[in-house]
Amino acid sequence: MRAAILILIGTASWAICLGLAQWLGKPGGTAVEDTTLAFITVWFLATATNLWAGVAKAGYTLREELPLAALIFGVPAAIAFLVRRRFF
């Protein structure tokens, strides 16, 4: 359940970042490309931090955490990338 919540948070974060970039007045294509690249970078760092916390603090093994981290990072990043590529 936690993974699903984090995936939703990631997807919502990208949408919010995109909305803010367009609201601040950047042109459509440039805002989407810059925002998507920045989001993927920040989301990777957030996912890596979550992975570290799961292994170092919660006591899970890397083998248990790595597939979840890949899913938590991959789904929002793929959505952001595919939407950017398809619509902008």
XYZ file of C-alpha atoms in Angstrom:
88
model
C 0.000 0.000 0.000
C 2.871 2.368 0.804
C 4.353 1.854 -2.655
C 1.040 2.785 -4.290
C 0.843 5.958 -2.203
C 4.409 6.924 -3.154
C 3.669 6.286 -6.836
C 0.616 8.566 -6.609
C 2.654 11.214 -4.800
C 5.303 11.059 -7.530
C 2.788 11.377 -10.339
C 0.971 14.231 -8.587
C 4.288 15.983 -7.934
C 5.133 15.967 -11.621
C 1.705 17.315 -12.513
C 2.036 20.091 -9.931
C 5.530 21.000 -11.173
C 4.260 21.111 -14.739
C 1.324 23.310 -13.761
C 3.606 25.696 -11.870
C 6.023 25.949 -14.788
C 3.228 26.844 -17.174
C 1.641 29.219 -14.673
C 4.958 31.056 -14.291
C 4.917 31.765 -18.005
C 7.399 29.439 -19.664
C 6.454 28.422 -23.206
C 4.619 25.101 -23.449
C 7.261 22.814 -24.924
C 10.161 24.289 -22.972
C 8.271 24.129 -19.681
C 7.381 20.482 -20.174
C 10.893 19.404 -21.157
C 12.665 21.302 -18.370
C 10.125 20.321 -15.740
C 10.166 16.665 -16.718
C 13.958 16.472 -16.593
C 14.080 18.244 -13.225
C 11.288 16.065 -11.844
C 12.973 12.821 -12.901
C 16.220 13.930 -11.260
C 14.575 14.963 -7.999
C 12.311 11.905 -7.971
C 15.328 9.628 -8.406
C 17.008 11.264 -5.408
C 13.828 10.922 -3.337
C 13.496 7.260 -4.302
C 17.159 6.608 -3.489
C 16.655 8.217 -0.082
C 13.602 6.046 0.505
C 15.621 2.973 -0.520
C 18.395 3.913 1.895
C 15.902 4.446 4.719
C 14.302 1.077 4.081
C 17.635 -0.721 4.197
C 19.470 1.271 6.884
C 16.653 2.267 9.216
C 13.760 -0.162 8.706
C 15.921 -3.262 8.452
C 14.848 -4.525 5.049
C 17.426 -6.127 2.796
C 18.508 -4.523 -0.452
C 17.016 -7.511 -2.251
C 13.605 -6.713 -0.733
C 13.745 -2.963 -1.271
C 15.271 -2.706 -4.748
C 12.241 -3.975 -6.740
C 9.951 -1.615 -4.831
C 12.327 1.290 -5.374
C 12.417 0.528 -9.092
C 8.630 0.512 -9.193
C 8.289 3.670 -7.093
C 10.740 5.526 -9.336
C 9.823 3.923 -12.637
C 6.077 4.426 -12.797
C 5.957 8.219 -12.215
C 9.098 8.752 -14.319
C 7.654 6.702 -17.180
C 4.331 8.547 -16.994
C 6.114 11.899 -17.069
C 8.337 10.838 -19.961
C 5.528 9.306 -22.022
C 3.145 12.221 -21.512
C 5.908 14.677 -22.445
C 6.755 12.679 -25.547
C 3.163 12.065 -26.632
C 1.527 15.433 -26.005
C 4.263 18.051 -26.086
